[in-house]
PDB file of C-alpha atoms in Angstrom:
ATOM      1  CA  MET U   1      12.351   6.065  17.355  1.00 39.00           C
ATOM      2  CA  THR U   2       9.551   8.633  17.603  1.00 37.00           C
ATOM      3  CA  LEU U   3       6.676   8.489  15.363  1.00 40.00           C
ATOM      4  CA  THR U   4       5.905  11.775  13.879  1.00 38.00           C
ATOM      5  CA  ILE U   5       2.123  11.684  14.234  1.00 38.00           C
ATOM      6  CA  VAL U   6       2.568  10.821  18.155  1.00 35.00           C
ATOM      7  CA  HIS U   7       3.496  13.794  20.282  1.00 33.00           C
ATOM      8  CA  ALA U   8       2.030  12.873  23.636  1.00 33.00           C
ATOM      9  CA  GLU U   9       0.946   9.721  25.285  1.00 34.00           C
ATOM     10  CA  LYS U  10      -2.271  11.422  26.834  1.00 32.00           C
ATOM     11  CA  ARG U  11      -3.470  12.838  23.584  1.00 38.00           C
ATOM     12  CA  THR U  12      -6.160  10.581  21.708  1.00 36.00           C
ATOM     13  CA  SER U  13      -5.071   8.338  18.952  1.00 40.00           C
ATOM     14  CA  GLN U  14      -7.384  10.298  16.480  1.00 42.00           C
ATOM     15  CA  SER U  15      -6.302  13.835  17.648  1.00 41.00           C
ATOM     16  CA  MET U  16      -2.430  12.481  17.208  1.00 37.00           C
ATOM     17  CA  LEU U  17      -3.081  11.532  13.493  1.00 46.00           C
ATOM     18  CA  LYS U  18      -4.791  14.896  12.736  1.00 45.00           C
ATOM     19  CA  SER U  19      -2.085  16.852  14.585  1.00 36.00           C
ATOM     20  CA  GLY U  20       0.521  15.122  12.824  1.00 38.00           C
ATOM     21  CA  THR U  21      -0.911  15.793   9.429  1.00 40.00           C
ATOM     22  CA  GLU U  22      -1.691  19.214  10.063  1.00 36.00           C
ATOM     23  CA  THR U  23       1.952  20.211  11.357  1.00 32.00           C
ATOM     24  CA  MET U  24       3.416  19.357   7.858  1.00 39.00           C
ATOM     25  CA  ALA U  25       4.347  21.933   5.474  1.00 39.00           C
ATOM     26  CA  SER U  26       1.611  22.886   3.142  1.00 43.00           C
ATOM     27  CA  PRO U  27       1.710  20.991  -0.327  1.00 52.00           C
ATOM     28  CA  THR U  28       2.939  22.527  -3.351  1.00 48.00           C
ATOM     29  CA  GLU U  29       0.698  24.184  -5.297  1.00 48.00           C
ATOM     30  CA  PRO U  30      -0.321  22.027  -8.509  1.00 52.00           C
ATOM     31  CA  GLY U  31      -0.388  25.219 -10.801  1.00 66.00           C
ATOM     32  CA  GLY U  32       1.117  24.324 -14.023  1.00 87.00           C
ATOM     33  CA  LEU U  33       1.020  20.624 -13.831  1.00 94.00           C
ATOM     34  CA  SER U  34      -1.281  18.498 -16.070  1.00 96.00           C
ATOM     35  CA  PRO U  35      -3.748  16.015 -14.480  1.00 97.00           C
ATOM     36  CA  ARG U  36      -1.764  13.271 -15.176  1.00 97.00           C
ATOM     37  CA  GLU U  37       0.974  14.768 -13.249  1.00 98.00           C
ATOM     38  CA  ARG U  38      -0.990  14.750 -10.187  1.00 98.00           C
ATOM     39  CA  PRO U  39      -1.819  11.094  -9.493  1.00 99.00           C
ATOM     40  CA  VAL U  40      -3.410   9.888  -6.021  1.00 99.00           C
ATOM     41  CA  PHE U  41      -1.612   6.732  -4.476  1.00 99.00           C
ATOM     42  CA  VAL U  42      -3.793   4.965  -1.828  1.00 99.00           C
ATOM     43  CA  LEU U  43      -1.102   2.933   0.336  1.00 98.00           C
ATOM     44  CA  GLY U  44      -2.034   0.506   3.191  1.00 97.00           C
ATOM     45  CA  CYS U  45      -0.528  -0.596   6.284  1.00 98.00           C
ATOM     46  CA  ALA U  46      -1.311  -4.264   5.008  1.00 97.00           C
ATOM     47  CA  TRP U  47      -4.317  -6.271   3.551  1.00 95.00           C
ATOM     48  CA  ARG U  48      -7.657  -5.872   4.655  1.00 94.00           C
ATOM     49  CA  CYS U  49      -6.975  -2.313   5.628  1.00 96.00           C
ATOM     50  CA  GLY U  50      -9.807  -0.567   4.068  1.00 94.00           C
ATOM     51  CA  SER U  51      -7.750   0.288   0.672  1.00 96.00           C
ATOM     52  CA  THR U  52     -10.370  -1.171  -1.773  1.00 95.00           C
ATOM     53  CA  LEU U  53     -13.112   0.789   0.187  1.00 96.00           C
ATOM     54  CA  LEU U  54     -11.292   3.850  -0.513  1.00 97.00           C
ATOM     55  CA  GLN U  55     -10.247   3.208  -3.984  1.00 98.00           C
ATOM     56  CA  ARG U  56     -13.951   2.719  -4.718  1.00 97.00           C
ATOM     57  CA  VAL U  57     -15.003   6.017  -3.103  1.00 98.00           C
ATOM     58  CA  LEU U  58     -12.284   7.749  -4.967  1.00 98.00           C
ATOM     59  CA  SER U  59     -12.795   6.407  -8.400  1.00 98.00           C
ATOM     60  CA  SER U  60     -16.572   7.519  -8.046  1.00 98.00           C
ATOM     61  CA  SER U  61     -14.790  10.889  -8.879  1.00 98.00           C
ATOM     62  CA  SER U  62     -15.691  12.349 -12.466  1.00 97.00           C
ATOM     63  CA  ASP U  63     -11.945  13.185 -12.511  1.00 97.00           C
ATOM     64  CA  LEU U  64     -10.095  10.555 -10.832  1.00 98.00           C
ATOM     65  CA  PHE U  65      -9.552   6.768 -11.446  1.00 99.00           C
ATOM     66  CA  VAL U  66      -7.826   4.493  -8.830  1.00 99.00           C
ATOM     67  CA  TRP U  67      -6.669   1.323 -10.351  1.00 98.00           C
ATOM     68  CA  GLY U  68      -6.227  -1.822  -8.084  1.00 97.00           C
ATOM     69  CA  GLU U  69      -3.115  -3.443  -6.699  1.00 96.00           C
ATOM     70  CA  ASN U  70      -0.275  -4.457  -9.517  1.00 96.00           C
ATOM     71  CA  ALA U  71       1.785  -6.922  -7.006  1.00 93.00           C
ATOM     72  CA  GLY U  72       3.956  -4.305  -5.665  1.00 94.00           C
ATOM     73  CA  MET U  73       5.411  -3.494  -9.239  1.00 96.00           C
ATOM     74  CA  SER U  74       6.978  -0.157  -8.102  1.00 97.00           C
ATOM     75  CA  SER U  75       9.187  -1.726  -5.876  1.00 96.00           C
ATOM     76  CA  LEU U  76      10.510  -3.868  -8.525  1.00 95.00           C
ATOM     77  CA  LEU U  77      10.868  -0.412 -10.831  1.00 96.00           C
ATOM     78  CA  GLN U  78      12.800   1.256  -8.209  1.00 94.00           C
ATOM     79  CA  GLU U  79      15.237  -1.849  -7.756  1.00 94.00           C
ATOM     80  CA  ILE U  80      16.014  -1.242 -11.421  1.00 92.00           C
ATOM     81  CA  ASP U  81      16.511   2.503 -10.835  1.00 90.00           C
ATOM     82  CA  ASP U  82      18.609   1.890  -7.765  1.00 90.00           C
ATOM     83  CA  ARG U  83      20.819  -0.499  -9.678  1.00 89.00           C
ATOM     84  CA  LEU U  84      21.347   1.547 -12.294  1.00 86.00           C
ATOM     85  CA  ALA U  85      22.328   4.567  -9.988  1.00 84.00           C
ATOM     86  CA  GLY U  86      24.935   2.077  -8.613  1.00 83.00           C
ATOM     87  CA  LEU U  87      26.567   1.791 -11.902  1.00 83.00           C
ATOM     88  CA  SER U  88      26.933   5.392 -12.532  1.00 80.00           C
ATOM     89  CA  ASP U  89      30.675   5.933 -10.974  1.00 81.00           C
ATOM     90  CA  ARG U  90      31.771   2.829 -12.616  1.00 83.00           C
ATOM     91  CA  SER U  91      30.132   3.438 -15.943  1.00 82.00           C
ATOM     92  CA  ALA U  92      31.851   7.119 -15.644  1.00 84.00           C
ATOM     93  CA  ARG U  93      35.518   5.638 -15.277  1.00 87.00           C
ATOM     94  CA  GLU U  94      35.095   2.797 -17.580  1.00 87.00           C
ATOM     95  CA  TRP U  95      33.636   5.373 -20.398  1.00 85.00           C
ATOM     96  CA  GLU U  96      36.665   7.379 -19.935  1.00 88.00           C
ATOM     97  CA  GLY U  97      38.869   4.409 -20.431  1.00 90.00           C
ATOM     98  CA  PHE U  98      37.231   3.378 -23.431  1.00 90.00           C
ATOM     99  CA  ARG U  99      37.515   6.692 -24.963  1.00 89.00           C
ATOM    100  CA  GLU U 100      41.095   6.540 -24.398  1.00 90.00           C
ATOM    101  CA  HIS U 101      42.025   3.358 -25.308  1.00 92.00           C
ATOM    102  CA  GLY U 102      38.961   2.006 -27.214  1.00 89.00           C
ATOM    103  CA  THR U 103      38.294  -2.018 -27.079  1.00 90.00           C
ATOM    104  CA  ASP U 104      41.605  -2.473 -25.637  1.00 89.00           C
ATOM    105  CA  ALA U 105      40.346  -0.970 -22.343  1.00 88.00           C
ATOM    106  CA  TRP U 106      38.311  -3.173 -20.007  1.00 86.00           C
ATOM    107  CA  ILE U 107      35.194  -3.145 -21.595  1.00 86.00           C
ATOM    108  CA  ALA U 108      33.358  -6.281 -19.938  1.00 86.00           C
ATOM    109  CA  CYS U 109      31.314  -4.114 -17.635  1.00 83.00           C
ATOM    110  CA  LEU U 110      31.057  -1.188 -20.003  1.00 86.00           C
ATOM    111  CA  ASN U 111      27.908   0.433 -19.977  1.00 85.00           C
ATOM    112  CA  PRO U 112      26.732   3.674 -21.685  1.00 85.00           C
ATOM    113  CA  PRO U 113      27.900   6.958 -19.871  1.00 78.00           C
ATOM    114  CA  PRO U 114      25.623   8.219 -17.206  1.00 69.00           C
ATOM    115  CA  PHE U 115      22.520  10.101 -18.321  1.00 73.00           C
ATOM    116  CA  PRO U 116      21.078  11.743 -15.305  1.00 69.00           C
ATOM    117  CA  GLY U 117      17.240  11.335 -15.078  1.00 80.00           C
ATOM    118  CA  ALA U 118      17.290   9.085 -18.456  1.00 84.00           C
ATOM    119  CA  LEU U 119      15.843   5.953 -16.357  1.00 89.00           C
ATOM    120  CA  ARG U 120      13.366   8.459 -14.491  1.00 91.00           C
ATOM    121  CA  GLU U 121      11.800   9.940 -17.251  1.00 94.00           C
ATOM    122  CA  ALA U 122      11.351   6.284 -18.975  1.00 94.00           C
ATOM    123  CA  LEU U 123       9.557   5.207 -15.525  1.00 96.00           C
ATOM    124  CA  ARG U 124       7.134   8.123 -15.620  1.00 97.00           C
ATOM    125  CA  GLY U 125       6.583   7.394 -19.382  1.00 97.00           C
ATOM    126  CA  PHE U 126       5.645   3.740 -18.468  1.00 97.00           C
ATOM    127  CA  TYR U 127       3.293   4.839 -15.542  1.00 98.00           C
ATOM    128  CA  PHE U 128       1.791   7.374 -18.001  1.00 98.00           C
ATOM    129  CA  ASP U 129       1.476   4.761 -20.612  1.00 98.00           C
ATOM    130  CA  TYR U 130       0.087   1.955 -18.465  1.00 98.00           C
ATOM    131  CA  PHE U 131      -2.172   3.694 -15.943  1.00 98.00           C
ATOM    132  CA  ALA U 132      -2.664   7.301 -16.921  1.00 98.00           C
ATOM    133  CA  ARG U 133      -3.669   6.469 -20.753  1.00 98.00           C
ATOM    134  CA  ALA U 134      -6.117   3.786 -19.511  1.00 98.00           C
ATOM    135  CA  ALA U 135      -7.650   6.195 -16.908  1.00 98.00           C
ATOM    136  CA  GLU U 136      -7.944   8.886 -19.684  1.00 98.00           C
ATOM    137  CA  GLN U 137      -9.863   6.447 -21.926  1.00 98.00           C
ATOM    138  CA  LEU U 138     -12.401   5.929 -19.157  1.00 97.00           C
ATOM    139  CA  GLY U 139     -12.885   9.643 -19.085  1.00 98.00           C
ATOM    140  CA  ARG U 140     -10.740  10.575 -16.160  1.00 98.00           C
ATOM    141  CA  LYS U 141      -8.016  13.200 -16.340  1.00 98.00           C
ATOM    142  CA  ARG U 142      -6.298  11.866 -13.173  1.00 98.00           C
ATOM    143  CA  TRP U 143      -5.039   8.394 -12.380  1.00 99.00           C
ATOM    144  CA  GLY U 144      -3.541   6.611  -9.394  1.00 99.00           C
ATOM    145  CA  PHE U 145      -3.460   2.985  -7.718  1.00 99.00           C
ATOM    146  CA  LYS U 146      -3.644   1.435  -4.576  1.00 98.00           C
ATOM    147  CA  GLU U 147      -0.985  -1.011  -2.935  1.00 97.00           C
ATOM    148  CA  VAL U 148      -0.700  -2.609   0.257  1.00 96.00           C
ATOM    149  CA  ARG U 149       2.872  -3.999  -0.150  1.00 94.00           C
ATOM    150  CA  HIS U 150       4.650  -0.418  -0.140  1.00 95.00           C
ATOM    151  CA  GLY U 151       6.340   1.283   2.820  1.00 95.00           C
ATOM    152  CA  VAL U 152       8.058   4.651   2.849  1.00 96.00           C
ATOM    153  CA  ARG U 153      11.139   3.623   0.666  1.00 96.00           C
ATOM    154  CA  THR U 154       8.571   3.140  -2.342  1.00 97.00           C
ATOM    155  CA  ALA U 155       6.385   5.679  -1.419  1.00 98.00           C
ATOM    156  CA  ALA U 156       9.339   8.372  -1.518  1.00 97.00           C
ATOM    157  CA  PHE U 157      10.253   7.048  -4.961  1.00 97.00           C
ATOM    158  CA  LEU U 158       6.921   7.721  -6.252  1.00 98.00           C
ATOM    159  CA  ALA U 159       6.765  11.063  -4.782  1.00 98.00           C
ATOM    160  CA  GLU U 160       9.994  11.875  -6.206  1.00 96.00           C
ATOM    161  CA  LEU U 161       8.759  10.657  -9.810  1.00 97.00           C
ATOM    162  CA  PHE U 162       5.501  12.637  -9.454  1.00 98.00           C
ATOM    163  CA  PRO U 163       6.220  15.915  -7.170  1.00 97.00           C
ATOM    164  CA  GLY U 164       2.290  16.738  -7.862  1.00 98.00           C
ATOM    165  CA  SER U 165       1.252  13.474  -6.376  1.00 98.00           C
ATOM    166  CA  ARG U 166      -0.669  12.956  -3.289  1.00 98.00           C
ATOM    167  CA  ILE U 167      -0.472   9.752  -0.939  1.00 98.00           C
ATOM    168  CA  VAL U 168      -2.976   8.298   1.368  1.00 98.00           C
ATOM    169  CA  PHE U 169      -1.850   5.963   3.928  1.00 98.00           C
ATOM    170  CA  LEU U 170      -4.568   3.878   5.552  1.00 98.00           C
ATOM    171  CA  LEU U 171      -4.078   2.660   9.022  1.00 98.00           C
ATOM    172  CA  ARG U 172      -6.124  -0.197  10.789  1.00 98.00           C
ATOM    173  CA  ASN U 173      -5.858  -2.029  14.112  1.00 98.00           C
ATOM    174  CA  PRO U 174      -3.793  -5.042  13.535  1.00 98.00           C
ATOM    175  CA  VAL U 175      -5.874  -7.232  15.532  1.00 97.00           C
ATOM    176  CA  GLU U 176      -8.797  -6.273  12.869  1.00 96.00           C
ATOM    177  CA  VAL U 177      -6.173  -6.681  10.034  1.00 97.00           C
ATOM    178  CA  VAL U 178      -5.304 -10.252  10.911  1.00 96.00           C
ATOM    179  CA  ALA U 179      -8.766 -11.466  12.204  1.00 94.00           C
ATOM    180  CA  SER U 180     -10.152 -10.437   8.511  1.00 93.00           C
ATOM    181  CA  MET U 181      -7.099 -11.763   6.672  1.00 92.00           C
ATOM    182  CA  SER U 182      -7.413 -15.316   8.507  1.00 89.00           C
ATOM    183  CA  THR U 183     -10.076 -16.232   6.190  1.00 86.00           C
ATOM    184  CA  MET U 184      -8.824 -15.132   2.981  1.00 86.00           C
ATOM    185  CA  SER U 185      -7.749 -17.902   0.210  1.00 81.00           C
ATOM    186  CA  TRP U 186      -4.465 -16.044  -0.161  1.00 82.00           C
ATOM    187  CA  TYR U 187      -3.484 -16.010   3.575  1.00 87.00           C
ATOM    188  CA  GLY U 188      -1.177 -18.561   3.162  1.00 84.00           C
ATOM    189  CA  THR U 189       0.652 -16.851   0.347  1.00 88.00           C
ATOM    190  CA  GLU U 190       1.454 -13.574   2.385  1.00 92.00           C
ATOM    191  CA  GLY U 191       3.003 -15.617   4.984  1.00 93.00           C
ATOM    192  CA  ARG U 192      -0.238 -16.108   7.395  1.00 94.00           C
ATOM    193  CA  ALA U 193      -0.357 -14.244  10.726  1.00 95.00           C
ATOM    194  CA  HIS U 194       3.366 -13.591  11.063  1.00 96.00           C
ATOM    195  CA  GLY U 195       3.743 -12.378   7.352  1.00 96.00           C
ATOM    196  CA  VAL U 196       0.758 -10.155   7.677  1.00 97.00           C
ATOM    197  CA  LEU U 197       1.524  -8.711  10.748  1.00 98.00           C
ATOM    198  CA  ASP U 198       5.329  -8.098   9.887  1.00 97.00           C
ATOM    199  CA  THR U 199       3.830  -6.252   6.747  1.00 97.00           C
ATOM    200  CA  TRP U 200       1.790  -4.128   9.038  1.00 98.00           C
ATOM    201  CA  ARG U 201       4.795  -3.469  11.151  1.00 98.00           C
ATOM    202  CA  ARG U 202       7.071  -2.621   8.438  1.00 97.00           C
ATOM    203  CA  ASN U 203       4.584  -0.342   6.524  1.00 97.00           C
ATOM    204  CA  SER U 204       3.185   1.519   9.512  1.00 97.00           C
ATOM    205  CA  GLU U 205       6.369   2.121  11.158  1.00 97.00           C
ATOM    206  CA  SER U 206       8.194   3.618   8.144  1.00 96.00           C
ATOM    207  CA  MET U 207       5.075   5.791   6.764  1.00 95.00           C
ATOM    208  CA  LEU U 208       4.457   7.266  10.100  1.00 91.00           C
ATOM    209  CA  GLU U 209       7.978   8.431  10.511  1.00 93.00           C
ATOM    210  CA  TRP U 210       7.934  10.124   6.984  1.00 95.00           C
ATOM    211  CA  ARG U 211       7.388  13.989   7.008  1.00 93.00           C
ATOM    212  CA  ASP U 212       6.101  14.865   3.574  1.00 96.00           C
ATOM    213  CA  ALA U 213       3.351  17.215   3.125  1.00 97.00           C
ATOM    214  CA  ARG U 214       1.836  15.110   0.214  1.00 98.00           C
ATOM    215  CA  LEU U 215       0.963  12.078   2.761  1.00 98.00           C
ATOM    216  CA  LEU U 216      -2.130  12.070   4.601  1.00 98.00           C
ATOM    217  CA  VAL U 217      -2.623   9.323   7.320  1.00 98.00           C
ATOM    218  CA  VAL U 218      -6.153   7.943   7.768  1.00 98.00           C
ATOM    219  CA  ARG U 219      -7.416   5.461  10.213  1.00 98.00           C
ATOM    220  CA  TYR U 220     -10.003   2.966   8.825  1.00 97.00           C
ATOM    221  CA  GLU U 221     -11.923   3.224  12.045  1.00 97.00           C
ATOM    222  CA  SER U 222     -12.306   6.989  11.633  1.00 97.00           C
ATOM    223  CA  LEU U 223     -13.351   6.361   8.140  1.00 96.00           C
ATOM    224  CA  LEU U 224     -16.174   4.417   9.316  1.00 95.00           C
ATOM    225  CA  HIS U 225     -17.237   6.306  12.264  1.00 96.00           C
ATOM    226  CA  ASP U 226     -16.840   9.648  10.567  1.00 96.00           C
ATOM    227  CA  PRO U 227     -17.078   9.243   7.219  1.00 96.00           C
ATOM    228  CA  ASP U 228     -18.202  12.826   6.094  1.00 96.00           C
ATOM    229  CA  GLY U 229     -15.449  14.309   8.417  1.00 97.00           C
ATOM    230  CA  GLU U 230     -12.543  11.978   6.868  1.00 98.00           C
ATOM    231  CA  LEU U 231     -13.760  12.043   3.346  1.00 97.00           C
ATOM    232  CA  GLU U 232     -13.785  15.984   3.372  1.00 98.00           C
ATOM    233  CA  ARG U 233     -10.216  15.872   4.915  1.00 98.00           C
ATOM    234  CA  ILE U 234      -9.210  13.246   2.139  1.00 98.00           C
ATOM    235  CA  ALA U 235     -10.827  15.316  -0.652  1.00 98.00           C
ATOM    236  CA  ARG U 236      -9.166  18.317   0.129  1.00 98.00           C
ATOM    237  CA  HIS U 237      -5.754  16.705   0.588  1.00 98.00           C
ATOM    238  CA  VAL U 238      -6.288  15.011  -2.990  1.00 98.00           C
ATOM    239  CA  ASP U 239      -7.794  18.297  -4.285  1.00 98.00           C
ATOM    240  CA  ILE U 240     -11.268  16.768  -5.481  1.00 97.00           C
ATOM    241  CA  PRO U 241     -14.364  18.570  -4.723  1.00 97.00           C
ATOM    242  CA  ILE U 242     -16.295  16.407  -1.993  1.00 97.00           C
ATOM    243  CA  GLU U 243     -19.459  16.657  -3.498  1.00 97.00           C
ATOM    244  CA  ASP U 244     -17.919  14.781  -6.601  1.00 97.00           C
ATOM    245  CA  LEU U 245     -17.342  11.785  -4.340  1.00 97.00           C
ATOM    246  CA  ASP U 246     -19.950   8.979  -3.702  1.00 96.00           C
ATOM    247  CA  PRO U 247     -19.858   8.098   0.177  1.00 95.00           C
ATOM    248  CA  SER U 248     -22.125   5.083  -0.530  1.00 94.00           C
ATOM    249  CA  PRO U 249     -19.494   2.251  -0.579  1.00 92.00           C
ATOM    250  CA  LEU U 250     -18.699   3.290   3.155  1.00 91.00           C
ATOM    251  CA  SER U 251     -22.119   2.015   4.098  1.00 86.00           C
ATOM    252  CA  ARG U 252     -21.902  -1.409   2.145  1.00 79.00           C
ATOM    253  CA  ARG U 253     -20.105  -4.474   2.907  1.00 69.00           C
ATOM    254  CA  VAL U 254     -18.696  -6.538  -0.235  1.00 64.00           C
ATOM    255  CA  ARG U 255     -17.692  -9.874   1.359  1.00 56.00           C
ATOM    256  CA  GLY U 256     -17.674 -12.491  -1.156  1.00 54.00           C
ATOM    257  CA  PHE U 257     -16.675 -15.851   0.022  1.00 53.00           C
ATOM    258  CA  GLN U 258     -14.855 -14.392   3.095  1.00 61.00           C
ATOM    259  CA  GLY U 259     -15.792 -15.893   6.148  1.00 66.00           C
ATOM    260  CA  GLN U 260     -16.599 -14.089   9.520  1.00 78.00           C
ATOM    261  CA  PRO U 261     -13.287 -12.515  10.871  1.00 83.00           C
ATOM    262  CA  VAL U 262     -11.899 -14.489  13.572  1.00 83.00           C
ATOM    263  CA  LEU U 263      -8.504 -15.069  15.490  1.00 88.00           C
ATOM    264  CA  GLY U 264      -7.267 -18.845  16.225  1.00 86.00           C
ATOM    265  CA  VAL U 265      -4.248 -19.557  18.332  1.00 88.00           C
ATOM    266  CA  GLU U 266      -1.582 -18.879  15.601  1.00 93.00           C
ATOM    267  CA  GLU U 267      -3.000 -15.199  15.327  1.00 92.00           C
ATOM    268  CA  CYS U 268      -3.012 -14.402  19.079  1.00 92.00           C
ATOM    269  CA  ARG U 269       0.379 -15.913  19.393  1.00 93.00           C
ATOM    270  CA  ALA U 270       1.685 -13.349  16.496  1.00 96.00           C
ATOM    271  CA  LEU U 271      -0.207 -10.620  17.824  1.00 97.00           C
ATOM    272  CA  GLN U 272       1.335 -10.965  21.172  1.00 95.00           C
ATOM    273  CA  ARG U 273       4.930 -10.626  19.770  1.00 96.00           C
ATOM    274  CA  ALA U 274       6.540  -7.538  21.487  1.00 97.00           C
ATOM    275  CA  PRO U 275       7.275  -5.423  18.318  1.00 97.00           C
ATOM    276  CA  ILE U 276       3.749  -5.665  17.212  1.00 98.00           C
ATOM    277  CA  ARG U 277       1.968  -5.095  20.385  1.00 97.00           C
ATOM    278  CA  ASP U 278       4.531  -2.194  21.179  1.00 97.00           C
ATOM    279  CA  LEU U 279       3.926  -0.372  17.805  1.00 97.00           C
ATOM    280  CA  ALA U 280       0.062  -1.081  18.050  1.00 97.00           C
ATOM    281  CA  ALA U 281       0.394   0.870  21.668  1.00 97.00           C
ATOM    282  CA  ARG U 282       2.074   3.771  20.321  1.00 96.00           C
ATOM    283  CA  LEU U 283      -0.695   4.256  17.658  1.00 96.00           C
ATOM    284  CA  GLY U 284      -3.334   3.836  20.303  1.00 96.00           C
ATOM    285  CA  TYR U 285      -4.353   0.229  19.669  1.00 97.00           C
ATOM    286  CA  ASP U 286      -4.314  -1.594  23.008  1.00 97.00           C
ATOM    287  CA  VAL U 287      -3.696  -5.328  21.640  1.00 96.00           C
ATOM    288  CA  ALA U 288      -2.501  -6.368  25.088  1.00 91.00           C
ATOM    289  CA  SER U 289      -5.817  -5.999  26.696  1.00 93.00           C
ATOM    290  CA  ASP U 290      -7.990  -6.877  23.804  1.00 93.00           C
ATOM    291  CA  PRO U 291     -10.066 -10.016  25.121  1.00 91.00           C
ATOM    292  CA  ARG U 292     -10.121 -11.726  21.584  1.00 90.00           C
ATOM    293  CA  VAL U 293      -6.152 -12.316  21.818  1.00 88.00           C
ATOM    294  CA  ARG U 294      -6.537 -14.395  24.518  1.00 82.00           C
ATOM    295  CA  LEU U 295      -5.401 -18.115  23.676  1.00 76.00           C
ATOM    296  CA  ARG U 296      -8.174 -19.540  25.447  1.00 67.00           C
ATOM    297  CA  SER U 297     -11.064 -17.979  23.271  1.00 69.00           C
ATOM    298  CA  ALA U 298      -9.188 -18.836  20.326  1.00 66.00           C
ATOM    299  CA  LEU U 299      -9.456 -22.257  20.135  1.00 61.00           C
ATOM    300  CA  PRO U 300     -12.870 -22.797  18.743  1.00 68.00           C
ATOM    301  CA  ALA U 301     -11.747 -20.267  16.124  1.00 64.00           C
ATOM    302  CA  THR U 302      -8.662 -22.405  15.119  1.00 68.00           C
ATOM    303  CA  VAL U 303     -11.099 -25.572  14.619  1.00 61.00           C
ATOM    304  CA  TYR U 304     -13.166 -23.223  12.380  1.00 62.00           C
ATOM    305  CA  LEU U 305     -10.080 -21.697  10.297  1.00 66.00           C
ATOM    306  CA  LYS U 306      -8.486 -25.368   9.856  1.00 67.00           C
ATOM    307  CA  ALA U 307     -12.012 -26.422   8.390  1.00 67.00           C
ATOM    308  CA  ARG U 308     -12.297 -23.324   6.279  1.00 64.00           C
ATOM    309  CA  GLY U 309      -8.654 -23.865   5.149  1.00 69.00           C
ATOM    310  CA  ALA U 310      -9.394 -27.391   3.793  1.00 71.00           C
ATOM    311  CA  ILE U 311     -12.734 -26.243   2.059  1.00 68.00           C
ATOM    312  CA  LEU U 312     -10.728 -23.304   0.141  1.00 71.00           C
ATOM    313  CA  ALA U 313      -7.828 -25.942  -0.505  1.00 74.00           C
ATOM    314  CA  ALA U 314     -10.462 -28.271  -1.846  1.00 78.00           C
ATOM    315  CA  ARG U 315     -11.941 -25.497  -4.025  1.00 77.00           C
ATOM    316  CA  ARG U 316      -8.688 -24.551  -5.305  1.00 77.00           C
ATOM    317  CA  ILE U 317      -8.144 -28.276  -6.540  1.00 85.00           C
ATOM    318  CA  ALA U 318     -11.306 -28.469  -8.120  1.00 85.00           C
ATOM    319  CA  ARG U 319     -10.385 -25.133 -10.248  1.00 84.00           C
ATOM    320  CA  GLN U 320      -7.141 -26.528 -11.429  1.00 85.00           C
ATOM    321  CA  THR U 321      -8.346 -29.953 -12.316  1.00 86.00           C
ATOM    322  CA  ALA U 322     -11.326 -28.259 -14.151  1.00 84.00           C
ATOM    323  CA  ARG U 323      -8.680 -26.017 -15.954  1.00 85.00           C
ATOM    324  CA  TRP U 324      -6.575 -29.201 -16.564  1.00 82.00           C
ATOM    325  CA  LEU U 325      -9.470 -31.021 -18.203  1.00 81.00           C
ATOM    326  CA  VAL U 326     -10.339 -27.907 -20.375  1.00 81.00           C
ATOM    327  CA  ARG U 327      -6.618 -27.867 -21.761  1.00 83.00           C
ATOM    328  CA  ARG U 328      -6.709 -31.719 -22.148  1.00 81.00           C
ATOM    329  CA  THR U 329     -10.061 -31.658 -24.183  1.00 83.00           C
ATOM    330  CA  ALA U 330      -8.724 -28.774 -26.215  1.00 81.00           C
ATOM    331  CA  ALA U 331      -5.528 -30.714 -26.849  1.00 74.00           C
TER     332      ALA U 331
END
């Protein structure tokens, strides 16, 4: 496999990314499209990739509001679209049989005759009603959302629904991703180290093979180290004046109850898997030589993560108990 943004091993990772996006064809000009026809989708390699940070910056625009994650809803809508498309040939045959023989024909699986584009228009209407209308009520002409559960398959689906859309894909060092994720309360829900890194690999590998002018790849590291340059590049891609964006979220940390990012033994072993290590190397991230991934240095962090996990579990039980008591009292 050859990643479209990687052209030569001697080039720096940052120049590879910029080179890849610059060699793509120019995006179709948005002339004639209404603002709601030009959404912005912020997709990420995995959780803790900086998507919320970029969401805050883009939503500071007077014209655009980027909604948050929606549990991968677009993948489910795409599945419905795929299933209906799979019925089209059979529906056409059975509809002809019904027209010829009426109810004496085989009608157990009879569906309406194929109506090209019908579901796509219905799906577009749903996105407009759910996302665009609410953004317009906030005074924003354009809308979008951010999501970390989508690879190229769903990105292409969104691009087909909205030809005037722009997609920004955030890439981050897998070591930093899993270290930051390891202290989050939903870490276990997403499969812990193996689940998070599998998502990182799947999303990164597929998105970076996609050649589409509507896609812009941004490294989280570059966004922090060169905020002015990266924001100018992003603003130009999504067609927003750079002066309309507030860069201050890039200099603020909003950590909440998250602990200090660390790597335990489980995380180090997951990072040392060949598929993760090899893809990271191709993207310019030297996981194999990172001293944080050594098992010996991970032992103290493992104790910390287990203790923190117990604290989070106790907090979760306390919240569940409190909700149960409220319901019991109300009853």
